[in-house]
Structures are given as C-alpha cells and as structure tokens.
Amino acid sequence: MSSIQDVKLIELPRFNDPRGNLSFVEQNNHIPFEIKRTYWIYDVPGGEERGGHVFKQNQEFIVALSGAFDVIVDDGKQKKKFTLNRSYYGLYVPAGLWREMENFSTNSLALELGSRHYDVSDYVRDYDEFLKLKRDGEI
Ligand code: TYD
C-alpha cells in the first residue's frame, strides 16, 4: 500500500560542460523499476491540467525536461505538491497514488517513464473509486 512517503524526488547524474550539460537515468539504478514505456507531454495550453488518475500497478518517473510544472500526489489521506523545474531531477511516483499535473509553463516538456506497457485497465479515473480502493487496501 503506497503512501506519500514513498514518493521521492531523485537527483540524477549531471555532467556540466561548457558545450552543454548532460544527464541520464538508468532503470533499476537511479529508479527502482525496469522501464517498459516512455511518453511525453508537450504543447500544454495555459491553465490545462493532466493526469487526474491513479495507476493500479504502473510506477512512474517524471522529469521536466524543459520548463516547469507541478505534480500533486495524493494517497487518500495526504496530498503533496512537487514543483519540477530542473532536467536533472525527477519524481518517482509508485503505483496506487492519485496524481495530477498542472501549472505547466510555456513550452514545458514532461517526460514520463513507466514500469508497464499502456493498459487502460490499469487506470482509475474516478476519485471516489480511488478512495474506496485505498480504504479497502487494494492499492
Ligand atoms: P492519459 O494517460 O489519459 O493522459 P493524462 O496524462 O492526462 O492522464 O492519456 C491520454 C490518451 O493517450 C489516452 O486516450 C490514451 C493515450 N495513451 C496511449 O495510447 N499510450 C500511452 O502510453 C499513454 C500514456 C496514453
């Protein structure tokens, strides 16, 4: 049963170089899962929100490759907001936490690494259903 305490802001390696900086992430090393899927969110119009849902099994690592946005995570009892605004930090979000993304800056680019292939049945998009699953100890 995941909680807010399991969400981790992870600092990635950084090679600062006058030619331009470089960072990277390796599965089962900097992040505690094998990467099955990579997707990204871009061209978000001002004021829009994304990702109001929970994954029952998919774990994620979210990086603001460019710009900034907020990720709000919620375990049914507590909520916490993380602002991502550096490309050498990422947020590890375990399965079973409600999450929302908002406050995207112009031209922001959100990279998301996932532990599972896309599976529509892994999503819960109804907040009350999420609370019930949490209460019943199912996620
Ligand atoms: P969705 O996960 O609902 O976006 P949000 O981050 O706002 O919750 O995804 C939006 C649409 O994209 C949805 O119709 C399914 C599709 N999609 C895929 O086909 N594959 C994927 O890996 C993802 C993340 C989304």
Short mmCIF file of C-alpha atoms and ligand atoms in Angstrom, two decimals:
data_model
loop_
_atom_site.label_atom_id
_atom_site.label_comp_id
_atom_site.label_asym_id
_atom_site.label_seq_id
_atom_site.Cartn_x
_atom_site.Cartn_y
_atom_site.Cartn_z
CA MET A 1 0.00 0.00 0.00
CA SER A 2 1.80 3.10 -1.19
CA SER A 3 1.73 6.41 0.63
CA ILE A 4 3.01 9.94 0.12
CA GLN A 5 6.21 8.92 1.95
CA ASP A 6 7.09 6.58 -0.93
CA VAL A 7 7.20 9.45 -3.44
CA LYS A 8 10.80 10.51 -3.98
CA LEU A 9 12.41 13.44 -5.68
CA ILE A 10 15.53 11.89 -7.20
CA GLU A 11 18.58 13.86 -8.29
CA LEU A 12 20.10 12.43 -11.46
CA PRO A 13 23.76 12.48 -12.50
CA ARG A 14 24.81 15.73 -14.11
CA PHE A 15 27.80 16.38 -16.34
CA ASN A 16 28.16 20.11 -16.54
CA ASP A 17 30.05 21.12 -19.62
CA PRO A 18 30.62 24.45 -21.36
CA ARG A 19 29.35 22.69 -24.53
CA GLY A 20 26.05 21.91 -22.81
CA ASN A 21 25.06 19.78 -19.83
CA LEU A 22 24.14 16.10 -19.86
CA SER A 23 22.06 13.97 -17.52
CA PHE A 24 20.80 10.42 -17.73
CA VAL A 25 18.71 7.82 -15.94
CA GLU A 26 19.16 4.03 -15.79
CA GLN A 27 16.48 1.50 -14.92
CA ASN A 28 16.95 -0.39 -11.64
CA ASN A 29 19.69 2.04 -10.75
CA HIS A 30 18.56 5.63 -10.33
CA ILE A 31 14.93 4.49 -10.43
CA PRO A 32 13.63 1.32 -8.76
CA PHE A 33 11.96 -0.31 -11.78
CA GLU A 34 12.50 -1.60 -15.29
CA ILE A 35 11.33 0.87 -17.93
CA LYS A 36 8.66 -0.59 -20.23
CA ARG A 37 7.34 2.65 -21.69
CA THR A 38 8.33 6.24 -22.31
CA TYR A 39 5.95 9.03 -23.20
CA TRP A 40 5.97 12.77 -23.03
CA ILE A 41 3.50 15.61 -22.65
CA TYR A 42 4.05 18.81 -24.59
CA ASP A 43 2.21 21.78 -26.09
CA VAL A 44 0.05 22.05 -22.98
CA PRO A 45 -2.17 25.14 -23.31
CA GLY A 46 -2.02 27.59 -20.38
CA GLY A 47 -4.22 26.58 -17.44
CA GLU A 48 -4.71 22.97 -18.57
CA GLU A 49 -4.32 20.00 -16.21
CA ARG A 50 -3.24 16.45 -16.99
CA GLY A 51 -3.09 13.12 -15.30
CA GLY A 52 -6.01 13.16 -12.86
CA HIS A 53 -5.92 9.43 -12.17
CA VAL A 54 -4.24 6.59 -10.35
CA PHE A 55 -2.34 3.67 -11.84
CA LYS A 56 -3.07 0.44 -10.03
CA GLN A 57 0.26 -1.12 -10.99
CA ASN A 58 2.29 1.23 -13.16
CA GLN A 59 5.14 3.05 -11.42
CA GLU A 60 6.41 6.27 -12.92
CA PHE A 61 9.33 8.60 -13.02
CA ILE A 62 8.52 12.12 -14.21
CA VAL A 63 11.09 14.66 -15.39
CA ALA A 64 10.62 18.26 -16.50
CA LEU A 65 12.98 18.03 -19.47
CA SER A 66 12.14 21.63 -20.24
CA GLY A 67 10.20 24.33 -18.39
CA ALA A 68 8.30 23.66 -15.21
CA PHE A 69 5.08 22.14 -13.87
CA ASP A 70 3.63 20.85 -10.61
CA VAL A 71 2.83 17.24 -9.77
CA ILE A 72 0.30 16.75 -6.98
CA VAL A 73 0.31 13.31 -5.40
CA ASP A 74 -2.38 12.08 -3.05
CA ASP A 75 -2.59 8.85 -1.05
CA GLY A 76 -6.19 9.40 0.04
CA LYS A 77 -5.12 10.89 3.38
CA GLN A 78 -2.46 13.41 2.45
CA LYS A 79 -1.60 15.46 -0.62
CA LYS A 80 1.78 16.86 -1.57
CA LYS A 81 2.81 19.18 -4.38
CA PHE A 82 6.18 18.83 -6.09
CA THR A 83 7.39 21.50 -8.49
CA LEU A 84 9.62 20.06 -11.21
CA ASN A 85 11.75 22.68 -12.93
CA ARG A 86 15.20 21.15 -13.48
CA SER A 87 16.06 18.50 -16.05
CA TYR A 88 18.39 16.71 -13.59
CA TYR A 89 15.64 15.96 -11.07
CA GLY A 90 12.78 13.54 -11.42
CA LEU A 91 9.85 12.43 -9.30
CA TYR A 92 9.38 8.76 -8.55
CA VAL A 93 5.67 8.01 -8.14
CA PRO A 94 4.82 4.47 -7.01
CA ALA A 95 1.63 2.76 -8.12
CA GLY A 96 -1.54 3.40 -6.16
CA LEU A 97 -1.31 7.17 -5.72
CA TRP A 98 -3.68 9.69 -7.26
CA ARG A 99 -1.72 12.22 -9.27
CA GLU A 100 -2.39 15.41 -11.12
CA MET A 101 -0.14 17.65 -13.19
CA GLU A 102 -0.78 21.36 -13.52
CA ASN A 103 0.72 24.81 -13.82
CA PHE A 104 2.68 23.94 -16.98
CA SER A 105 4.96 26.74 -18.14
CA THR A 106 5.05 27.73 -21.80
CA ASN A 107 6.98 25.16 -23.85
CA SER A 108 7.34 22.77 -20.93
CA LEU A 109 8.12 19.16 -21.73
CA ALA A 110 7.20 16.39 -19.28
CA LEU A 111 8.96 13.06 -19.75
CA GLU A 112 7.32 10.05 -18.13
CA LEU A 113 8.98 6.67 -17.75
CA GLY A 114 6.67 3.82 -16.83
CA SER A 115 7.13 0.31 -15.46
CA ARG A 116 4.30 -1.14 -17.57
CA HIS A 117 3.03 -1.06 -21.10
CA TYR A 118 -0.05 1.06 -21.73
CA ASP A 119 -3.08 -0.69 -20.29
CA VAL A 120 -6.38 1.11 -19.99
CA SER A 121 -7.49 -1.27 -17.21
CA ASP A 122 -4.60 -0.07 -15.03
CA TYR A 123 -6.22 3.39 -14.72
CA VAL A 124 -8.71 4.53 -12.10
CA ARG A 125 -10.09 7.93 -13.13
CA ASP A 126 -12.82 8.25 -10.53
CA TYR A 127 -11.59 9.83 -7.29
CA ASP A 128 -14.24 8.18 -5.09
CA GLU A 129 -13.37 4.79 -6.54
CA PHE A 130 -9.70 5.52 -5.76
CA LEU A 131 -10.59 6.36 -2.14
CA LYS A 132 -12.57 3.14 -1.82
CA LEU A 133 -9.72 1.01 -3.24
CA LYS A 134 -7.33 2.73 -0.80
CA ARG A 135 -9.70 2.20 2.15
CA ASP A 136 -10.10 -1.45 1.24
CA GLY A 137 -6.34 -1.86 1.00
CA GLU A 138 -6.50 -2.92 -2.64
CA ILE A 139 -3.98 -0.38 -3.95
P1 TYD B 1 -3.82 9.81 -20.39
O1 TYD B 1 -2.98 8.83 -19.66
O2 TYD B 1 -5.28 9.83 -20.11
O3 TYD B 1 -3.26 11.26 -20.15
P2 TYD B 1 -3.10 12.05 -18.77
O4 TYD B 1 -1.64 12.15 -18.54
O5 TYD B 1 -3.75 13.38 -18.92
O6 TYD B 1 -3.79 11.21 -17.73
O7 TYD B 1 -3.59 9.59 -21.94
C1 TYD B 1 -4.27 10.35 -22.91
C2 TYD B 1 -4.56 9.49 -24.12
O8 TYD B 1 -3.35 8.96 -24.67
C3 TYD B 1 -5.45 8.30 -23.79
O9 TYD B 1 -6.55 8.33 -24.67
C4 TYD B 1 -4.63 7.08 -24.07
C5 TYD B 1 -3.45 7.56 -24.85
N1 TYD B 1 -2.19 6.91 -24.38
C6 TYD B 1 -1.67 5.84 -25.07
O10 TYD B 1 -2.25 5.35 -26.05
N2 TYD B 1 -0.49 5.29 -24.65
C7 TYD B 1 0.16 5.77 -23.58
O11 TYD B 1 1.25 5.24 -23.21
C8 TYD B 1 -0.40 6.87 -22.85
C9 TYD B 1 0.28 7.43 -21.63
C10 TYD B 1 -1.58 7.42 -23.29
#
